[in-house]
Short mmCIF file of C-alpha atoms in Angstrom, two decimals:
data_model
loop_
_atom_site.label_atom_id
_atom_site.label_comp_id
_atom_site.label_asym_id
_atom_site.label_seq_id
_atom_site.Cartn_x
_atom_site.Cartn_y
_atom_site.Cartn_z
CA MET L 207 66.86 99.36 129.59
CA LEU L 208 64.13 102.82 128.40
CA ILE L 209 60.59 101.53 128.57
CA ILE L 210 58.69 102.81 125.97
CA GLY L 211 54.15 102.27 126.81
CA GLU L 212 52.75 100.90 124.56
CA ASN L 213 48.91 101.25 125.73
CA ILE L 214 47.81 104.43 123.93
CA ASN L 215 47.22 102.28 121.43
CA ALA L 216 43.46 102.42 119.14
CA THR L 217 43.98 98.38 117.95
CA ARG L 218 42.24 97.84 121.67
CA LYS L 219 39.70 97.96 121.26
CA GLU L 220 38.44 99.97 124.89
CA VAL L 221 41.32 102.68 123.88
CA ALA L 222 39.40 103.18 119.82
CA GLN L 223 35.79 103.12 122.21
CA ALA L 224 38.20 106.31 124.73
CA ILE L 225 38.85 108.63 121.60
CA THR L 226 35.53 108.08 120.18
CA ASN L 227 33.52 108.87 122.53
CA ARG L 228 36.92 112.14 123.78
CA ASP L 229 36.56 109.71 127.80
CA CYS L 230 39.63 111.55 129.17
CA GLY L 231 39.09 110.06 132.06
CA PHE L 232 40.00 106.28 130.80
CA ILE L 233 43.34 108.02 128.82
CA THR L 234 45.13 109.99 131.69
CA GLU L 235 44.50 106.89 134.06
CA LEU L 236 46.28 104.75 132.17
CA VAL L 237 49.16 106.49 131.10
CA SER L 238 49.15 107.62 135.24
CA ARG L 239 49.00 103.84 135.63
CA MET L 240 52.16 103.34 132.82
CA GLU L 241 53.85 106.48 133.68
CA THR L 242 53.96 104.98 137.95
CA ALA L 243 55.41 101.64 137.19
CA GLY L 244 57.49 102.75 135.25
CA ALA L 245 57.21 103.55 131.51
CA ASP L 246 59.78 106.75 130.39
CA TYR L 247 58.23 107.51 127.36
CA ILE L 248 54.60 106.85 125.38
CA ASP L 249 53.84 105.40 122.56
CA VAL L 250 50.59 106.79 121.75
CA ASN L 251 48.66 105.97 118.16
CA ALA L 252 45.57 107.56 117.10
CA GLY L 253 43.97 103.92 114.96
CA SER L 254 43.03 104.72 111.54
CA ASN L 255 39.77 103.76 110.89
CA HIS L 256 38.55 107.43 111.25
CA PRO L 257 36.26 107.73 108.24
CA THR L 258 38.42 111.36 106.98
CA SER L 259 42.05 112.25 107.10
CA LYS L 260 40.70 114.96 109.20
CA GLN L 261 38.85 112.59 110.89
CA LYS L 262 41.89 111.24 111.95
CA GLN L 263 44.25 113.94 112.65
CA GLU L 264 41.55 114.80 115.29
CA ALA L 265 42.28 111.79 116.99
CA MET L 266 45.28 112.34 117.38
CA ARG L 267 45.69 115.69 118.09
CA TRP L 268 42.83 115.33 121.07
CA LEU L 269 45.29 111.92 121.71
CA VAL L 270 48.42 113.74 122.96
CA GLY L 271 46.58 116.83 124.32
CA THR L 272 45.01 114.49 126.78
CA VAL L 273 48.21 112.23 128.06
CA GLN L 274 49.97 115.12 127.56
CA SER L 275 47.70 116.93 130.12
CA VAL L 276 48.29 114.10 132.64
CA SER L 277 51.90 113.34 131.69
CA CYS L 278 55.94 114.54 131.60
CA ARG L 279 56.76 111.80 129.79
CA PRO L 280 58.16 112.71 126.88
CA LEU L 281 55.90 110.88 124.02
CA VAL L 282 55.89 108.62 120.96
CA ILE L 283 54.30 109.67 118.10
CA ASP L 284 53.00 106.32 116.59
CA SER L 285 51.32 106.01 112.78
CA ASP L 286 51.54 105.02 109.76
CA GLU L 287 50.30 108.76 108.40
CA ALA L 288 52.61 112.18 107.56
CA GLY L 289 49.58 114.26 107.65
CA VAL L 290 48.65 113.09 111.32
CA ILE L 291 52.37 112.85 112.32
CA GLU L 292 52.96 116.40 111.84
CA ALA L 293 49.68 117.10 113.05
CA ALA L 294 50.50 115.70 116.75
CA LEU L 295 53.79 117.91 116.38
CA ASP L 296 52.17 121.12 116.12
CA ILE L 297 49.97 120.89 119.54
CA TYR L 298 52.99 118.71 121.15
CA SER L 299 54.62 120.23 123.65
CA GLY L 300 58.17 119.13 125.17
CA GLU L 301 61.96 118.95 123.54
CA ASN L 302 61.57 114.59 123.28
CA LEU L 303 60.34 113.07 120.86
CA ILE L 304 60.12 109.53 119.13
CA ILE L 305 58.80 109.42 115.76
CA ASN L 306 57.30 105.86 115.20
CA SER L 307 58.13 104.96 112.89
CA VAL L 308 59.87 104.49 108.74
CA THR L 309 60.84 101.87 106.81
CA ALA L 310 63.78 102.21 104.15
CA GLU L 311 60.82 102.80 101.59
CA GLU L 312 62.07 106.42 100.31
CA SER L 313 59.99 108.75 99.51
CA ARG L 314 57.88 108.37 102.97
CA LEU L 315 61.67 108.15 105.07
CA CYS L 316 61.95 111.98 103.55
CA THR L 317 58.38 113.11 103.85
CA ILE L 318 59.02 111.81 107.69
CA GLY L 319 62.16 112.21 107.68
CA GLY L 320 62.40 116.53 107.44
CA LEU L 321 59.66 116.67 110.40
CA ALA L 322 61.42 115.21 112.00
CA SER L 323 64.59 116.98 111.98
CA GLY L 324 62.69 120.02 111.59
CA LYS L 325 61.31 119.34 115.25
CA ASN L 326 64.98 117.04 116.85
CA ALA L 327 62.65 114.35 117.24
CA GLN L 328 64.06 111.08 116.99
CA LEU L 329 62.71 108.00 114.40
CA ILE L 330 62.32 104.49 114.78
CA ALA L 331 63.44 103.32 112.01
CA LEU L 332 62.23 99.01 110.74
CA ALA L 333 64.68 97.68 108.88
CA MET L 334 62.25 96.50 106.28
CA GLY L 335 62.89 97.15 102.48
CA ALA L 336 60.12 97.11 99.68
CA THR L 337 60.23 94.36 99.54
CA GLY L 338 59.20 93.38 102.73
CA ILE L 339 60.71 91.99 105.88
CA PRO L 340 64.18 90.38 105.59
CA ASP L 341 63.66 86.62 107.27
CA ASN L 342 68.44 87.12 107.94
CA THR L 343 70.81 89.63 109.67
CA ARG L 344 72.13 90.65 106.09
CA GLU L 345 69.39 92.09 104.39
CA ARG L 346 68.45 93.99 107.64
CA VAL L 347 71.44 95.25 108.52
CA GLU L 348 71.35 96.35 104.70
CA ASN L 349 68.65 97.91 105.13
CA CYS L 350 69.33 99.44 107.68
CA ASN L 351 72.58 100.66 106.37
CA LYS L 352 69.98 102.57 103.17
CA ILE L 353 68.20 104.68 105.91
CA MET L 354 70.73 105.83 107.17
CA GLN L 355 72.54 107.69 103.30
CA THR L 356 68.97 108.89 102.74
CA LEU L 357 69.12 110.38 106.64
CA TYR L 358 72.41 111.12 106.73
CA LYS L 359 70.84 113.74 103.72
CA ILE L 360 69.08 115.35 106.11
CA GLY L 361 70.93 116.42 108.35
CA MET L 362 69.86 113.31 111.01
CA GLN L 363 72.85 111.60 113.13
CA PRO L 364 72.51 107.73 113.58
CA GLU L 365 72.27 108.83 117.66
CA ASP L 366 68.66 110.39 116.16
CA VAL L 367 67.40 107.28 115.22
CA TYR L 368 66.11 104.23 116.94
CA PHE L 369 66.62 100.79 113.63
CA ASP L 370 63.79 98.04 115.13
CA PRO L 371 65.78 94.46 114.43
CA LEU L 372 62.21 93.07 113.13
CA VAL L 373 60.21 90.75 115.35
CA MET L 374 58.16 87.57 113.53
CA PRO L 375 57.13 84.63 115.14
CA VAL L 376 58.94 81.75 116.16
CA SER L 377 55.82 79.71 115.82
CA VAL L 378 55.96 79.74 111.58
CA ASP L 379 60.51 79.99 111.69
CA GLN L 380 61.91 79.01 114.78
CA ALA L 381 65.00 80.21 114.14
CA GLN L 382 64.35 83.65 113.94
CA ALA L 383 64.44 84.68 117.28
CA LEU L 384 68.36 84.64 116.96
CA VAL L 385 68.34 86.06 113.54
CA THR L 386 66.94 89.24 115.13
CA LEU L 387 69.82 88.68 118.59
CA ASP L 388 71.35 88.45 116.11
CA THR L 389 70.36 92.16 114.05
CA ILE L 390 70.20 94.43 117.54
CA ARG L 391 73.89 92.74 117.36
CA ALA L 392 75.10 93.82 113.99
CA ILE L 393 73.64 97.30 113.78
CA LYS L 394 74.99 98.25 116.72
CA LYS L 395 78.28 97.52 114.95
CA GLU L 396 78.02 98.89 111.84
CA ILE L 397 76.32 101.48 112.55
CA PRO L 398 77.77 102.99 115.50
CA GLY L 399 75.70 105.51 117.87
CA ALA L 400 72.37 104.13 116.27
CA LYS L 401 70.47 102.36 118.79
CA THR L 402 67.48 99.89 118.67
CA VAL L 403 63.83 99.01 120.19
CA MET L 404 61.70 96.30 119.43
CA GLY L 405 57.93 95.71 119.89
CA LEU L 406 58.20 91.87 121.64
CA SER L 407 54.25 90.61 121.28
CA ASN L 408 55.38 89.37 117.73
CA ILE L 409 57.02 86.30 118.16
CA SER L 410 55.05 84.36 120.60
CA PHE L 411 51.68 84.93 118.29
CA GLY L 412 50.43 81.52 118.35
CA LEU L 413 51.88 80.00 120.96
CA PRO L 414 50.23 79.78 124.60
CA GLY L 415 51.89 81.56 127.35
CA ARG L 416 52.56 84.36 125.54
CA LYS L 417 53.75 86.51 127.83
CA LEU L 418 56.64 84.44 129.28
CA ILE L 419 57.94 83.71 125.51
CA ASN L 420 57.63 87.40 124.65
CA ARG L 421 59.77 88.44 128.67
CA THR L 422 62.23 85.78 128.10
CA PHE L 423 62.85 87.57 124.53
CA LEU L 424 62.85 90.69 126.17
CA ALA L 425 66.28 89.68 129.02
CA MET L 426 67.52 87.67 125.55
CA ALA L 427 67.21 90.92 123.41
CA ALA L 428 68.95 93.14 127.00
CA ALA L 429 71.92 91.51 126.34
CA ALA L 430 72.08 91.54 122.67
CA GLY L 431 71.79 94.95 123.39
CA LEU L 432 69.05 96.41 123.01
CA ASP L 433 68.02 99.67 123.97
CA GLY L 434 64.44 100.32 124.82
CA ALA L 435 61.80 98.09 124.27
CA ILE L 436 57.67 98.71 123.78
CA LEU L 437 56.19 97.09 125.82
CA ASP L 438 52.86 96.99 128.32
CA PRO L 439 54.14 97.97 131.78
CA LEU L 440 51.10 96.97 133.66
CA ASP L 441 52.72 94.06 132.56
CA THR L 442 54.53 94.20 136.83
CA ARG L 443 56.75 90.57 135.50
CA MET L 444 58.06 91.72 131.97
CA MET L 445 59.17 94.92 133.78
CA SER L 446 61.36 93.12 136.96
CA LEU L 447 62.57 90.86 133.67
CA ALA L 448 62.73 94.37 132.66
CA ARG L 449 65.22 96.97 135.83
CA ALA L 450 67.06 93.03 136.32
CA ALA L 451 68.23 92.95 132.89
CA ASP L 452 69.73 96.64 133.43
CA VAL L 453 71.42 95.36 136.50
CA LEU L 454 73.03 92.41 134.54
CA THR L 455 73.92 94.47 131.33
CA GLY L 456 75.61 97.65 133.87
CA LYS L 457 72.52 99.55 132.45
CA ASP L 458 71.29 99.93 135.62
CA LYS L 459 74.50 101.81 137.92
CA TRP L 460 74.57 100.41 141.47
CA CYS L 461 72.15 98.42 141.03
CA ARG L 462 70.23 100.83 142.29
CA ARG L 463 67.15 102.35 140.21
CA TYR L 464 66.65 98.36 140.61
CA ALA L 465 67.31 98.74 144.65
CA ARG L 466 64.38 100.86 144.44
CA SER L 467 62.10 99.09 142.66
CA TYR L 468 62.65 95.86 144.42
CA ARG L 469 62.16 97.92 147.35
CA GLN L 470 59.29 99.39 146.94
CA GLY L 471 56.88 96.33 145.72
CA LYS L 472 57.00 97.02 142.88
CA LEU L 473 58.83 93.50 141.63
CA ASP L 474 58.31 90.22 140.83
CA LYS L 475 60.82 87.72 142.83
CA MET X 75 68.59 72.97 128.02
CA LEU X 76 70.16 70.43 129.95
CA ILE X 77 68.26 71.01 133.81
CA ILE X 78 70.87 69.29 136.26
CA GLY X 79 68.65 69.79 139.84
CA GLU X 80 70.93 71.04 141.64
CA ASN X 81 68.40 70.19 145.05
CA ILE X 82 71.20 67.13 146.48
CA ASN X 83 73.37 69.35 148.62
CA ALA X 84 75.29 68.82 151.24
CA THR X 85 75.24 73.07 151.63
CA ARG X 86 71.31 72.72 152.40
CA LYS X 87 71.14 72.19 156.32
CA GLU X 88 68.57 69.91 155.54
CA VAL X 89 69.69 68.00 153.48
CA ALA X 90 73.18 67.49 154.86
CA GLN X 91 71.00 65.99 158.22
CA ALA X 92 69.30 63.51 156.29
CA ILE X 93 72.98 62.72 155.59
CA THR X 94 73.81 62.30 158.74
CA ASN X 95 70.55 61.02 159.68
CA ARG X 96 70.76 57.53 156.87
CA ASP X 97 66.61 59.34 156.44
CA CYS X 98 66.14 57.67 152.63
CA GLY X 99 62.87 59.05 152.76
CA PHE X 100 63.77 62.68 152.75
CA ILE X 101 65.96 62.49 150.05
CA THR X 102 64.00 60.31 147.92
CA GLU X 103 60.79 62.46 147.96
CA LEU X 104 63.31 65.25 146.89
CA VAL X 105 64.12 63.64 144.29
CA SER X 106 60.53 62.43 143.12
CA ARG X 107 60.09 66.22 143.05
CA MET X 108 62.32 67.32 140.97
CA GLU X 109 62.36 64.35 138.27
CA THR X 110 58.98 65.90 138.18
CA ALA X 111 59.66 69.04 138.02
CA GLY X 112 61.92 68.43 134.66
CA ALA X 113 65.76 67.53 135.70
CA ASP X 114 67.46 65.82 133.44
CA TYR X 115 70.08 64.83 135.67
CA ILE X 116 70.15 64.64 139.45
CA ASP X 117 73.74 66.38 140.99
CA VAL X 118 74.91 64.60 144.92
CA ASN X 119 77.06 66.29 146.87
CA ALA X 120 77.22 64.42 149.87
CA GLY X 121 79.08 67.31 152.04
CA SER X 122 82.85 67.77 152.88
CA ASN X 123 82.08 67.92 157.56
CA HIS X 124 82.92 64.06 157.19
CA PRO X 125 85.58 63.54 160.25
CA THR X 126 87.64 60.99 157.92
CA SER X 127 88.33 60.78 154.28
CA LYS X 128 87.11 57.24 154.90
CA GLN X 129 83.09 58.85 155.61
CA LYS X 130 83.09 60.90 153.63
CA GLN X 131 82.96 57.78 151.00
CA GLU X 132 80.27 56.29 152.74
CA ALA X 133 77.95 58.92 152.70
CA MET X 134 78.36 59.47 149.18
CA ARG X 135 77.65 56.37 148.27
CA TRP X 136 74.31 56.54 150.73
CA LEU X 137 73.63 58.82 148.68
CA VAL X 138 74.14 57.50 145.86
CA GLY X 139 72.58 54.23 146.01
CA THR X 140 69.81 56.56 147.82
CA VAL X 141 69.04 58.77 144.68
CA GLN X 142 69.85 55.68 141.90
CA SER X 143 66.40 53.88 144.71
CA VAL X 144 64.32 56.26 143.16
CA SER X 145 65.01 57.63 139.90
CA CYS X 146 66.26 56.08 136.80
CA ARG X 147 67.29 59.69 136.53
CA PRO X 148 72.02 60.52 135.46
CA LEU X 149 73.24 61.67 138.53
CA VAL X 150 76.51 64.50 139.00
CA ILE X 151 78.63 63.20 141.00
CA ASP X 152 80.23 66.03 143.26
CA SER X 153 82.83 66.77 144.62
CA ASP X 154 86.63 67.48 145.41
CA GLU X 155 87.96 64.90 146.77
CA ALA X 156 88.80 62.16 143.61
CA GLY X 157 88.22 59.05 147.06
CA VAL X 158 84.50 60.26 147.13
CA ILE X 159 84.59 59.86 143.64
CA GLU X 160 86.25 57.14 142.69
CA ALA X 161 83.89 55.64 145.83
CA ALA X 162 81.09 56.98 143.67
CA LEU X 163 81.78 55.25 140.67
CA ASP X 164 82.45 51.97 142.36
CA ILE X 165 78.31 51.85 143.10
CA TYR X 166 76.69 53.81 140.33
CA SER X 167 74.88 51.75 138.13
CA GLY X 168 73.62 52.97 134.72
CA GLU X 169 75.33 54.72 131.08
CA ASN X 170 75.48 58.24 131.48
CA LEU X 171 77.32 60.06 134.04
CA ILE X 172 79.54 63.64 135.06
CA ILE X 173 81.61 64.63 137.41
CA ASN X 174 81.89 67.84 139.16
CA SER X 175 84.36 69.28 138.61
CA VAL X 176 88.23 70.44 137.86
CA THR X 177 90.23 72.67 137.31
CA ALA X 178 92.88 73.44 134.73
CA GLU X 179 95.29 72.23 138.12
CA GLU X 180 96.77 69.35 136.00
CA SER X 181 98.31 66.73 139.16
CA ARG X 182 94.16 66.97 140.09
CA LEU X 183 92.93 67.46 136.40
CA CYS X 184 94.29 64.19 134.87
CA THR X 185 93.41 62.21 138.12
CA ILE X 186 89.94 62.45 137.76
CA GLY X 187 90.31 62.64 134.17
CA GLY X 188 91.82 59.82 134.42
CA LEU X 189 89.05 58.02 136.79
CA ALA X 190 86.18 60.48 134.17
CA SER X 191 87.79 58.66 130.79
CA GLY X 192 88.20 54.95 132.76
CA LYS X 193 83.42 55.13 133.30
CA ASN X 194 83.26 56.53 129.97
CA ALA X 195 82.18 60.10 132.28
CA GLN X 196 81.48 63.23 131.25
CA LEU X 197 83.48 65.90 133.03
CA ILE X 198 82.52 69.43 133.72
CA ALA X 199 85.39 71.80 134.50
CA LEU X 200 85.92 75.85 135.66
CA ALA X 201 87.32 78.61 133.40
CA MET X 202 90.28 78.00 136.29
CA GLY X 203 93.80 78.04 136.40
CA ALA X 204 95.81 77.81 139.66
CA THR X 205 95.91 80.97 140.35
CA GLY X 206 92.08 81.62 141.02
CA ILE X 207 89.36 82.91 138.42
CA PRO X 208 89.95 85.66 136.07
CA ASP X 209 88.10 88.16 135.86
CA ASN X 210 88.12 88.17 131.76
CA THR X 211 87.08 85.95 128.95
CA ARG X 212 89.96 85.95 126.97
CA GLU X 213 92.08 84.34 131.05
CA ARG X 214 89.22 82.49 131.31
CA VAL X 215 89.49 80.61 127.84
CA GLU X 216 92.91 80.09 127.64
CA ASN X 217 91.71 78.58 130.93
CA CYS X 218 89.56 75.93 128.84
CA ASN X 219 92.54 75.36 125.45
CA LYS X 220 95.04 73.64 128.84
CA ILE X 221 92.42 71.75 129.84
CA MET X 222 91.10 70.55 127.13
CA GLN X 223 95.12 69.85 126.59
CA THR X 224 95.70 67.55 129.39
CA LEU X 225 92.06 65.54 128.65
CA TYR X 226 92.72 65.21 125.25
CA LYS X 227 96.49 63.01 126.36
CA ILE X 228 94.24 60.92 128.10
CA GLY X 229 91.45 60.47 125.65
CA MET X 230 89.02 62.79 126.18
CA GLN X 231 87.35 64.81 123.90
CA PRO X 232 85.86 67.82 124.10
CA GLU X 233 82.32 66.50 123.68
CA ASP X 234 83.30 64.69 126.94
CA VAL X 235 83.97 68.23 128.67
CA TYR X 236 81.13 70.98 129.88
CA PHE X 237 83.27 74.27 130.01
CA ASP X 238 81.48 76.30 133.22
CA PRO X 239 82.59 79.43 132.23
CA LEU X 240 82.76 80.84 135.98
CA VAL X 241 80.14 83.80 137.33
CA MET X 242 80.65 86.24 139.87
CA PRO X 243 78.70 88.62 141.38
CA VAL X 244 77.18 91.39 139.67
CA SER X 245 76.91 92.99 143.08
CA VAL X 246 80.84 93.34 142.84
CA ASP X 247 81.43 93.97 139.50
CA GLN X 248 79.62 94.67 137.90
CA ALA X 249 81.04 93.92 134.13
CA GLN X 250 81.05 90.73 134.87
CA ALA X 251 77.41 89.36 133.35
CA LEU X 252 79.01 90.32 130.68
CA VAL X 253 82.17 88.24 130.53
CA THR X 254 80.53 85.00 131.91
CA LEU X 255 78.07 85.55 128.58
CA ASP X 256 81.08 86.72 126.37
CA THR X 257 82.97 83.98 127.75
CA ILE X 258 80.37 81.23 126.85
CA ARG X 259 80.23 82.48 123.20
CA ALA X 260 83.92 81.68 123.17
CA ILE X 261 84.22 78.40 124.38
CA LYS X 262 82.06 77.64 121.63
CA LYS X 263 84.13 78.74 118.97
CA GLU X 264 86.59 77.90 120.32
CA ILE X 265 86.36 74.46 121.35
CA PRO X 266 84.19 73.18 118.63
CA GLY X 267 81.83 70.41 120.31
CA ALA X 268 82.57 71.62 123.99
CA LYS X 269 79.48 72.26 126.07
CA THR X 270 79.21 74.57 128.46
CA VAL X 271 76.89 74.43 131.73
CA MET X 272 76.80 76.64 135.05
CA GLY X 273 75.65 77.44 138.50
CA LEU X 274 73.24 80.64 138.46
CA SER X 275 72.66 82.09 141.84
CA ASN X 276 76.98 83.72 142.59
CA ILE X 277 76.03 85.87 139.80
CA SER X 278 72.81 87.72 142.99
CA PHE X 279 75.19 87.13 145.93
CA GLY X 280 74.37 90.61 147.91
CA LEU X 281 71.47 91.91 144.94
CA PRO X 282 67.62 91.77 146.70
CA GLY X 283 65.24 89.35 144.36
CA ARG X 284 68.03 87.11 143.54
CA LYS X 285 66.01 84.66 142.30
CA LEU X 286 65.01 87.07 139.41
CA ILE X 287 68.42 88.16 138.90
CA ASN X 288 69.26 84.10 138.29
CA ARG X 289 66.58 84.04 136.43
CA THR X 290 67.26 86.54 133.92
CA PHE X 291 70.73 85.77 133.80
CA LEU X 292 69.21 81.29 132.58
CA ALA X 293 68.02 84.27 129.14
CA MET X 294 70.62 85.41 128.90
CA ALA X 295 72.95 82.18 129.37
CA ALA X 296 70.58 80.50 126.77
CA ALA X 297 70.78 82.81 124.02
CA ALA X 298 74.17 83.03 124.11
CA GLY X 299 74.70 79.33 123.05
CA LEU X 300 74.38 77.81 127.59
CA ASP X 301 73.83 73.73 126.86
CA GLY X 302 73.25 73.57 130.93
CA ALA X 303 72.35 75.03 134.19
CA ILE X 304 72.89 73.39 137.41
CA LEU X 305 69.80 74.94 138.62
CA ASP X 306 66.34 74.31 141.47
CA PRO X 307 64.19 72.68 139.11
CA LEU X 308 61.61 73.12 141.87
CA ASP X 309 61.93 77.01 141.12
CA THR X 310 58.62 77.89 138.49
CA ARG X 311 59.63 81.12 137.14
CA MET X 312 63.35 79.71 137.18
CA MET X 313 62.44 76.49 134.77
CA SER X 314 59.61 78.49 133.40
CA LEU X 315 62.46 80.44 131.43
CA ALA X 316 64.93 78.28 130.87
CA ARG X 317 61.53 76.57 128.53
CA ALA X 318 60.57 79.37 126.86
CA ALA X 319 64.14 79.74 126.16
CA ASP X 320 64.61 76.49 124.37
CA VAL X 321 61.37 77.51 121.99
CA LEU X 322 64.08 81.07 121.28
CA THR X 323 67.20 79.03 120.78
CA GLY X 324 65.43 76.77 118.42
CA LYS X 325 66.63 73.79 120.55
CA ASP X 326 62.90 72.35 121.78
CA LYS X 327 62.25 71.47 118.18
CA TRP X 328 58.19 73.03 116.89
CA CYS X 329 58.15 74.19 120.63
CA ARG X 330 56.88 70.50 122.13
CA ARG X 331 58.17 70.23 125.68
CA TYR X 332 57.21 73.89 126.19
CA ALA X 333 53.65 73.49 125.32
CA ARG X 334 53.82 70.46 127.50
CA SER X 335 54.77 71.77 130.18
CA TYR X 336 51.54 73.82 129.20
CA ARG X 337 49.70 72.09 129.08
CA GLN X 338 50.76 69.68 132.45
CA GLY X 339 49.68 73.04 134.14
CA LYS X 340 54.30 73.99 134.80
CA LEU X 341 54.72 77.46 133.47
CA ASP X 342 54.37 80.45 135.15
CA LYS X 343 52.59 82.05 132.31
#
């Protein structure tokens, strides 16, 4: 399971504050802790509340530079705006890179797909069309197929794409957890080579004990074939379940990483 | 998820001791704690180390009587010997009852199936043939079909049976966790109405942090459709994942039991 650390995100108040103040120390310390905890990629979102496009781009540029000053982990460039993604790509150093995210909405898909393709970056694509989030597996997979058809035209392959099966709160519709798990299986079956990734926290919206629901869902999703998760690597209980899931799904060959994490005292036994 | 408490089992030293000493206090206190923690059924195994068959039967009779003196929870009568099961049934009071366990081995299946049928008891049937534990889903499901064909002849229906998909250590063969999960799905598809149940601990044999592996596997099995688990209800982390799994699989309607457990402070958040 690829662990994408979600913490460097301006929707978190203290991160937004650090970006505004250009507080390198706060960001680099957080990144170091995420790395130690086992993040494979660092998601980087500089926020959308800056007054001008130029300022958004500057914030993203500063954030990418700051994270890369302390960590060799590859980044996930997370923005709705093509201009901000482009700004990040300009200064990004390193080979591996993921862009987060696109949907089946064609013009944006072509623009951002083009940026990804030009940089040999991988792409996170939500199983979402122009009309919003379908409540069923069938339409979600159709959106993925549609996205893949467009990406083929600009030279991308399924191996370059992480599809997000979409996660909706069970407090609103209790069938949604199983729909997401079905969608993971269906994507992996119908688009061979493509990978799947998702954030977890939406599943528990409106419920108490959200972290417990989130990590239980992670174990279920791992068994359905989930390749990557966007989560807080500092959540030891969550990370422990991710490591155990890798043992059970055969992704952690000979249980080596699990045993190492155990010896290092990193697991919530 | 039906929770079958595994603690009243003479393979546990202190339980064996309590049976030998006819220590009612030890057993009733343990049963009360299991009940408070959320056990739906209490598995009762009086052990096989008693010198004579008569003593085995007496031990089981005492144990069933002692457990039922303090708890209204239904029991799972757990023994290899038909005579011991019969002794338990003789003094058992209550409507619901499960007998644990049979395999595809025909003569024993007919004897114990007959006992179950005569008492309207349900049966736990291991997906195991005369030649041992198959390493693949196909043969396990064939064993289940064979068992069901025999049980039909004595008037039992799929609704009367909990099939155990069999759990083998991933430390020996890392593919085994996914084989078990596949077997759960296959049984539920091929024998409609039948339920599935399993113990968890075998999965983690030979690994460190066994409880972590066990509870991660429980979440995965719940998503595959597992109906019941034989586990230690006093393991709060395990029970928390079971409750969360019921929310995510839609078995806990409106999340009512989850919310109640949360309010009662029973969840490991």
